[in-house]
Short mmCIF file of C-alpha atoms in Angstrom, two decimals:
data_model
loop_
_atom_site.label_atom_id
_atom_site.label_comp_id
_atom_site.label_asym_id
_atom_site.label_seq_id
_atom_site.Cartn_x
_atom_site.Cartn_y
_atom_site.Cartn_z
CA MET X 14 -11.08 41.05 -46.75
CA VAL X 15 -9.94 37.98 -45.21
CA GLN X 16 -8.63 36.47 -48.49
CA SER X 17 -6.07 39.15 -47.84
CA ALA X 18 -4.83 37.89 -44.26
CA VAL X 19 -4.60 34.36 -44.84
CA GLY X 20 -3.13 33.78 -48.30
CA PRO X 21 0.11 33.53 -48.96
CA GLY X 22 0.60 36.92 -49.52
CA ARG X 23 -0.67 38.51 -46.60
CA SER X 24 1.52 41.40 -45.74
CA LYS X 25 -0.17 41.36 -41.91
CA ALA X 26 -1.41 38.82 -38.83
CA PRO X 27 -5.14 38.61 -38.83
CA THR X 28 -7.60 40.50 -36.68
CA ILE X 29 -10.65 39.87 -34.07
CA TYR X 30 -12.16 41.87 -37.05
CA ASP X 31 -11.15 39.24 -39.62
CA VAL X 32 -12.44 36.24 -37.24
CA ALA X 33 -15.44 37.81 -36.65
CA ASP X 34 -16.02 38.34 -40.76
CA LEU X 35 -15.20 34.97 -41.50
CA ALA X 36 -17.43 33.18 -38.57
CA GLY X 37 -20.11 35.77 -39.02
CA VAL X 38 -20.50 37.60 -35.87
CA SER X 39 -19.50 41.19 -34.34
CA HIS X 40 -15.80 41.58 -33.37
CA GLN X 41 -17.35 41.81 -29.40
CA THR X 42 -18.49 38.42 -29.63
CA VAL X 43 -15.06 37.32 -30.80
CA SER X 44 -13.41 39.57 -27.76
CA ARG X 45 -15.98 37.92 -25.46
CA TYR X 46 -15.02 34.30 -26.84
CA LEU X 47 -11.45 35.33 -25.84
CA LYS X 48 -11.98 36.29 -22.41
CA ASP X 49 -14.55 33.71 -21.28
CA LYS X 50 -15.96 31.17 -24.45
CA ALA X 51 -18.53 29.59 -21.36
CA LYS X 52 -20.59 32.99 -21.50
CA LEU X 53 -20.96 31.95 -25.10
CA LYS X 54 -23.76 29.42 -27.26
CA PRO X 55 -22.26 26.82 -28.12
CA ALA X 56 -23.20 26.64 -31.94
CA THR X 57 -21.20 30.20 -31.55
CA VAL X 58 -18.29 29.02 -30.36
CA GLU X 59 -17.96 25.96 -32.70
CA ARG X 60 -18.14 29.37 -35.39
CA VAL X 61 -15.42 31.36 -33.75
CA GLU X 62 -13.22 28.17 -33.12
CA LYS X 63 -13.56 27.22 -36.95
CA ALA X 64 -12.47 31.04 -37.74
CA LEU X 65 -9.30 31.10 -35.41
CA SER X 66 -8.21 27.82 -36.96
CA GLU X 67 -8.04 28.83 -40.55
CA LEU X 68 -6.95 31.98 -39.78
CA ASN X 69 -4.42 30.74 -37.49
CA TYR X 70 -4.93 33.83 -35.66
CA THR X 71 -2.87 34.41 -32.64
CA PRO X 72 -3.68 36.70 -29.46
CA ASN X 73 -1.30 39.95 -29.35
CA LEU X 74 -1.01 39.17 -25.39
CA ALA X 75 1.66 42.31 -25.04
CA ALA X 76 -0.58 44.91 -26.54
CA ARG X 77 -3.72 43.63 -24.80
CA SER X 78 -1.73 43.62 -21.81
CA LEU X 79 -1.01 47.37 -22.20
CA ARG X 80 -4.57 48.13 -23.16
CA SER X 81 -6.02 46.27 -20.28
CA ARG X 82 -3.04 46.56 -17.94
CA GLU X 83 -4.14 42.76 -16.93
CA LEU X 84 -1.57 39.83 -17.69
CA TYR X 85 -1.70 36.74 -19.62
CA ARG X 86 1.25 34.65 -18.79
CA ILE X 87 0.54 31.46 -16.76
CA VAL X 88 3.48 29.23 -15.54
CA VAL X 89 2.68 25.37 -15.40
CA VAL X 90 5.18 23.69 -13.01
CA VAL X 91 6.46 20.00 -13.48
CA PRO X 92 8.05 17.59 -11.31
CA GLU X 93 11.81 17.14 -12.34
CA ALA X 94 11.32 13.75 -12.83
CA SER X 95 9.23 14.60 -15.37
CA LEU X 96 9.74 10.49 -16.68
CA TYR X 97 6.58 9.74 -14.68
CA PHE X 98 4.62 12.83 -14.87
CA PRO X 99 1.11 12.08 -17.42
CA LEU X 100 2.18 14.54 -20.16
CA ARG X 101 -1.73 14.17 -21.36
CA MET X 102 -2.66 16.35 -18.46
CA LEU X 103 -0.24 19.41 -19.34
CA ASN X 104 -1.84 18.99 -22.87
CA GLY X 105 -5.37 19.60 -21.47
CA ALA X 106 -4.11 22.35 -19.12
CA THR X 107 -2.37 24.42 -22.08
CA GLU X 108 -5.01 23.42 -24.46
CA THR X 109 -7.89 25.19 -22.07
CA ALA X 110 -5.30 28.35 -21.54
CA HIS X 111 -4.98 28.82 -25.01
CA ALA X 112 -8.29 28.85 -25.66
CA ALA X 113 -8.97 31.31 -22.94
CA GLY X 114 -5.76 33.48 -24.27
CA PHE X 115 -3.14 32.92 -22.30
CA ARG X 116 0.14 32.29 -23.01
CA ILE X 117 2.08 29.07 -20.79
CA ASP X 118 5.48 28.90 -19.71
CA VAL X 119 6.45 25.19 -18.22
CA VAL X 120 8.96 25.17 -15.27
CA ALA X 121 10.52 21.83 -13.92
CA MET X 122 10.76 21.93 -10.15
CA GLU X 123 14.48 20.75 -9.50
CA GLY X 124 16.80 20.10 -6.46
CA THR X 125 16.55 19.77 -2.62
CA ALA X 126 12.61 20.94 -0.92
CA GLU X 127 14.34 24.18 -0.07
CA ALA X 128 15.19 24.88 -3.44
CA ARG X 129 11.90 23.82 -4.71
CA ALA X 130 10.29 26.31 -2.56
CA ARG X 131 12.50 29.25 -3.10
CA ARG X 132 12.01 29.11 -6.72
CA LEU X 133 8.26 29.05 -5.88
CA GLN X 134 8.62 31.92 -3.66
CA GLY X 135 10.27 33.74 -6.96
CA LEU X 136 7.68 32.43 -9.40
CA LEU X 137 4.85 33.93 -6.66
CA ALA X 138 6.61 37.54 -6.50
CA GLY X 139 7.13 37.72 -10.45
CA GLU X 140 4.91 41.24 -11.61
CA ASP X 141 4.48 38.89 -15.17
CA VAL X 142 2.67 36.24 -13.83
CA ALA X 143 -1.41 36.47 -14.22
CA GLY X 144 -1.09 32.86 -12.32
CA ILE X 145 0.53 29.29 -11.06
CA LEU X 146 -0.24 25.91 -12.00
CA SER X 147 1.21 23.63 -9.95
CA PHE X 148 1.62 19.77 -10.66
CA VAL X 149 4.15 19.46 -7.97
CA PRO X 150 2.73 19.12 -4.34
CA ARG X 151 3.07 22.00 -2.51
CA PRO X 152 7.04 22.30 -0.75
CA SER X 153 6.56 21.98 2.74
CA LYS X 154 9.71 24.45 3.56
CA LEU X 155 7.33 27.16 1.59
CA GLY X 156 5.86 28.34 5.01
CA ALA X 157 2.54 30.39 4.11
CA SER X 158 0.07 29.01 1.98
CA PRO X 159 0.92 30.20 -1.77
CA GLU X 160 -2.42 30.31 -2.30
CA ASP X 161 -2.92 33.52 -0.44
CA ALA X 162 -0.63 35.14 -2.48
CA PRO X 163 -2.03 38.35 -2.87
CA ASN X 164 -0.85 39.60 -6.35
CA VAL X 165 -0.82 36.17 -7.80
CA PRO X 166 -3.45 33.30 -8.04
CA MET X 167 -1.81 29.93 -7.75
CA VAL X 168 -3.18 26.09 -8.22
CA VAL X 169 -1.82 23.23 -6.49
CA ALA X 170 -3.76 20.46 -8.79
CA GLY X 171 -4.87 17.34 -6.78
CA GLU X 172 -3.08 19.06 -3.35
CA TYR X 173 -6.49 17.73 -1.68
CA ASP X 174 -7.03 15.84 1.49
CA ASN X 175 -8.40 12.68 0.56
CA ARG X 176 -12.15 13.26 2.74
CA MET X 177 -12.71 15.86 -0.02
CA ARG X 178 -12.22 13.45 -3.11
CA ALA X 179 -15.19 15.22 -5.08
CA ARG X 180 -12.69 18.48 -5.05
CA GLY X 181 -9.33 16.36 -5.14
CA SER X 182 -9.92 14.69 -8.21
CA LEU X 183 -5.89 14.19 -8.78
CA ALA X 184 -5.57 13.18 -5.23
CA ASP X 185 -8.98 10.49 -5.74
CA GLY X 186 -7.60 7.13 -4.50
CA THR X 187 -11.03 5.58 -4.79
CA ALA X 188 -10.44 3.29 -7.64
CA GLY X 189 -8.26 1.47 -5.40
CA ALA X 190 -11.12 0.00 -3.43
CA LYS X 191 -12.44 -1.61 -6.99
CA ILE X 192 -9.07 -3.31 -7.16
CA VAL X 193 -8.75 -4.86 -4.03
CA GLU X 194 -12.23 -5.96 -4.29
CA HIS X 195 -11.79 -7.34 -7.99
CA LEU X 196 -8.84 -8.98 -6.94
CA ALA X 197 -10.74 -10.77 -3.96
CA SER X 198 -13.46 -11.73 -6.02
CA LEU X 199 -10.68 -13.97 -7.65
CA GLY X 200 -10.02 -15.49 -4.70
CA HIS X 201 -6.59 -13.62 -3.68
CA LYS X 202 -6.46 -12.78 0.38
CA LYS X 203 -2.79 -11.78 0.96
CA PHE X 204 -2.09 -8.21 -0.47
CA PHE X 205 1.16 -5.92 -1.07
CA HIS X 206 1.27 -2.43 -1.89
CA VAL X 207 3.66 -0.23 -3.89
CA ALA X 208 3.04 2.75 -2.91
CA GLY X 209 4.40 6.33 -4.40
CA PRO X 210 6.28 9.26 -2.65
CA SER X 211 4.46 10.32 0.77
CA THR X 212 4.88 14.18 -0.12
CA TRP X 213 2.29 13.41 -3.31
CA PRO X 214 -1.35 13.71 -1.98
CA SER X 215 -2.44 10.98 -4.89
CA ALA X 216 0.17 8.41 -3.50
CA ARG X 217 -1.35 9.00 0.34
CA ASN X 218 -4.26 8.52 -1.23
CA ARG X 219 -4.58 5.14 -2.78
CA LEU X 220 -2.54 3.78 -0.05
CA ALA X 221 -5.49 4.79 2.73
CA VAL X 222 -7.75 3.46 0.85
CA TYR X 223 -6.11 0.37 -0.17
CA GLU X 224 -5.73 0.47 3.43
CA GLU X 225 -9.24 1.03 4.31
CA THR X 226 -9.99 -2.01 1.83
CA ILE X 227 -7.87 -4.98 2.92
CA ALA X 228 -9.64 -4.12 6.42
CA LEU X 229 -12.88 -3.69 5.25
CA LEU X 230 -12.52 -7.36 3.43
CA GLY X 231 -10.87 -8.97 6.37
CA LEU X 232 -8.21 -9.53 3.59
CA ALA X 233 -4.05 -9.35 4.72
CA SER X 234 -1.44 -6.48 3.98
CA LEU X 235 1.63 -8.63 4.13
CA GLY X 236 3.72 -5.24 3.03
CA VAL X 237 4.49 -1.79 1.89
CA ALA X 238 7.12 -0.89 -0.13
CA ALA X 239 7.82 2.77 -0.21
CA GLY X 240 8.23 3.88 -4.26
CA ASP X 241 9.09 6.99 -6.08
CA TRP X 242 6.52 6.53 -8.83
CA SER X 243 10.01 4.65 -10.75
CA SER X 244 10.41 1.39 -12.20
CA ALA X 245 13.65 0.85 -10.63
CA SER X 246 11.26 1.57 -6.92
CA GLY X 247 9.00 -1.37 -8.26
CA TYR X 248 11.89 -3.85 -9.19
CA ALA X 249 13.32 -2.97 -5.37
CA ALA X 250 10.08 -3.44 -4.49
CA GLY X 251 9.64 -7.06 -6.26
CA GLN X 252 12.51 -7.81 -4.98
CA GLU X 253 11.42 -8.08 -1.19
CA ILE X 254 7.47 -9.48 -2.63
CA ALA X 255 9.79 -12.27 -4.04
CA ALA X 256 10.83 -13.33 -0.35
CA LEU X 257 7.30 -13.13 0.91
CA PRO X 258 5.86 -16.77 -0.79
CA ASP X 259 2.52 -15.65 0.76
CA VAL X 260 1.96 -12.91 -1.75
CA THR X 261 -0.40 -13.29 -4.20
CA ALA X 262 -1.59 -10.21 -5.37
CA VAL X 263 0.05 -6.58 -5.62
CA VAL X 264 -1.31 -3.21 -6.02
CA ALA X 265 1.03 -0.81 -6.99
CA ALA X 266 0.77 3.04 -7.51
CA ASN X 267 1.48 3.66 -11.10
CA ASP X 268 2.42 1.84 -13.61
CA THR X 269 6.06 2.42 -14.04
CA MET X 270 6.33 0.72 -10.63
CA ALA X 271 3.96 -2.08 -11.18
CA MET X 272 6.19 -2.85 -14.50
CA GLY X 273 9.38 -2.80 -12.10
CA VAL X 274 7.61 -5.25 -9.46
CA ILE X 275 7.05 -7.98 -12.71
CA ARG X 276 10.46 -7.96 -14.02
CA ALA X 277 11.99 -8.73 -10.33
CA LEU X 278 9.60 -11.41 -9.96
CA HIS X 279 10.24 -12.67 -13.66
CA GLU X 280 13.69 -12.87 -12.41
CA HIS X 281 13.40 -14.80 -9.25
CA GLY X 282 11.34 -17.48 -11.87
CA ILE X 283 7.95 -16.23 -10.18
CA PRO X 284 5.24 -16.17 -12.93
CA VAL X 285 2.93 -13.15 -13.29
CA PRO X 286 -0.28 -13.97 -13.00
CA GLY X 287 0.17 -18.05 -12.71
CA GLN X 288 1.17 -17.26 -8.94
CA VAL X 289 1.50 -13.10 -8.64
CA SER X 290 -1.18 -10.51 -9.84
CA VAL X 291 -0.15 -7.29 -10.41
CA PHE X 292 -2.45 -4.12 -10.74
CA GLY X 293 -1.17 -0.87 -11.54
CA TRP X 294 -2.29 2.55 -12.37
CA ASP X 295 -2.34 5.72 -14.98
CA ASP X 296 -2.77 3.25 -18.18
CA MET X 297 0.54 4.34 -19.61
CA ALA X 298 0.62 4.06 -23.40
CA GLU X 299 3.48 1.02 -22.91
CA SER X 300 1.23 -0.65 -20.60
CA LYS X 301 -1.02 -2.61 -22.98
CA TYR X 302 2.33 -3.68 -24.91
CA PHE X 303 4.07 -5.16 -21.94
CA ILE X 304 4.36 -8.97 -21.31
CA PRO X 305 2.28 -9.32 -19.71
CA SER X 306 -0.15 -6.57 -20.41
CA LEU X 307 -0.80 -4.88 -17.55
CA SER X 308 -3.82 -4.22 -15.93
CA THR X 309 -4.70 -0.55 -14.49
CA VAL X 310 -6.49 2.51 -14.00
CA HIS X 311 -7.55 4.39 -16.52
CA MET X 312 -8.30 8.43 -16.05
CA ASP X 313 -9.24 11.22 -18.40
CA LEU X 314 -6.21 12.81 -17.58
CA GLU X 315 -6.95 15.80 -20.43
CA ALA X 316 -9.98 16.70 -18.58
CA LEU X 317 -8.20 16.88 -15.13
CA GLY X 318 -5.14 19.32 -16.87
CA ALA X 319 -7.73 21.22 -18.25
CA ARG X 320 -10.05 21.29 -15.16
CA SER X 321 -6.84 22.66 -13.14
CA MET X 322 -6.52 25.37 -15.34
CA GLY X 323 -9.96 26.16 -15.82
CA GLU X 324 -10.22 26.87 -12.04
CA LEU X 325 -7.03 28.93 -12.01
CA ILE X 326 -8.17 30.59 -14.98
CA GLY X 327 -11.09 31.56 -12.57
CA ARG X 328 -9.33 32.86 -9.41
CA ILE X 329 -7.25 35.02 -12.06
CA ARG X 330 -10.45 36.58 -13.06
CA GLY X 331 -12.22 36.98 -9.83
CA GLU X 332 -14.70 33.97 -10.16
CA GLN X 333 -16.72 32.13 -7.51
CA PRO X 334 -15.85 28.18 -8.28
CA THR X 335 -18.74 26.21 -9.46
CA ASP X 336 -20.34 22.73 -8.88
CA ALA X 337 -18.32 22.05 -12.57
CA GLY X 338 -15.16 21.75 -10.68
CA LEU X 339 -16.66 19.47 -7.64
CA THR X 340 -17.08 16.71 -10.45
CA LEU X 341 -15.05 13.28 -9.97
CA ALA X 342 -13.15 12.59 -13.31
CA PRO X 343 -14.22 8.82 -14.88
CA MET X 344 -11.76 6.36 -13.57
CA GLU X 345 -12.10 2.80 -15.10
CA LEU X 346 -10.59 -0.31 -14.79
CA ILE X 347 -8.67 -1.97 -17.18
CA PHE X 348 -8.49 -5.65 -17.25
CA ARG X 349 -5.33 -7.29 -18.87
CA GLU X 350 -3.01 -10.75 -18.85
CA SER X 351 -1.03 -9.34 -15.50
CA ILE X 352 -4.10 -10.37 -13.47
CA GLY X 353 -5.75 -13.98 -12.76
CA PRO X 354 -7.93 -15.74 -10.38
CA VAL X 355 -5.79 -16.78 -7.48
CA ARG X 356 -3.69 -20.40 -7.44
CA SER X 357 -5.11 -23.49 -5.91
#
């Protein structure tokens, strides 16, 4: 009975038969849910998920692998500087993988480009890995594309050309145009950009859109500083900006660098937004509590992580990509205290 499987004195872990009994469906339906819930009706998915939660059901991946000769381990690669990696993306990815019955191992990619390439090659050669989802740009030292590896499917999230913005959701820089347009509407004409590392597609695309929009609107960019996502690099850029009295608007490629810029300007007695407006990107949880609270770009990072993992799982299962993977994640400009009209 289901009661014995979930009660305090149960002697064994619940099975898919227990889940099926509680959900009022067949055990074949539960099995289909674990393989690909997208093929089931939403009402059925809801009933099965409720039963799974109540029973605290965990798939026996080792047994499934022995029976089916399939692999259920996915490696997720994150940057070494995980402080600047949005964990909401990782949460969306892992939730999607777990719902599909996969186990997740998270690996931080550290060291030089050569060391990272060697480690990634090792992961690709692993016999117990079903697939790899990387939130780190592919090392140029790797040589042939990892996505061509015959045994291990791989998705590098956001590693797409800016012209393919509809596919490269993580790399998309289109919100940068709206930032510049909004600041221009406040009277700003002389800008400065704090860019992320050029190895990151998102940083390259945000810079490209910034420069395109500046040129299109006939504005002036008085400089671009090469940052590394850290507040320290933003602070260094802020020192440079402080020596350029004509700059009235700064667009930073992420929130932490924007915070560093504001700190440097404060030390030079330059008020934000009284003299210089500063705009960030990513809508970190801390951004609205900063002084001044930071204007930024909000993205549905959980959805982005889930979509990237869904693409990988589709490759693992040999499925053809669908149009759903081509949809851009919503981006919203959040206006806070760090921006204002240009001072007369």
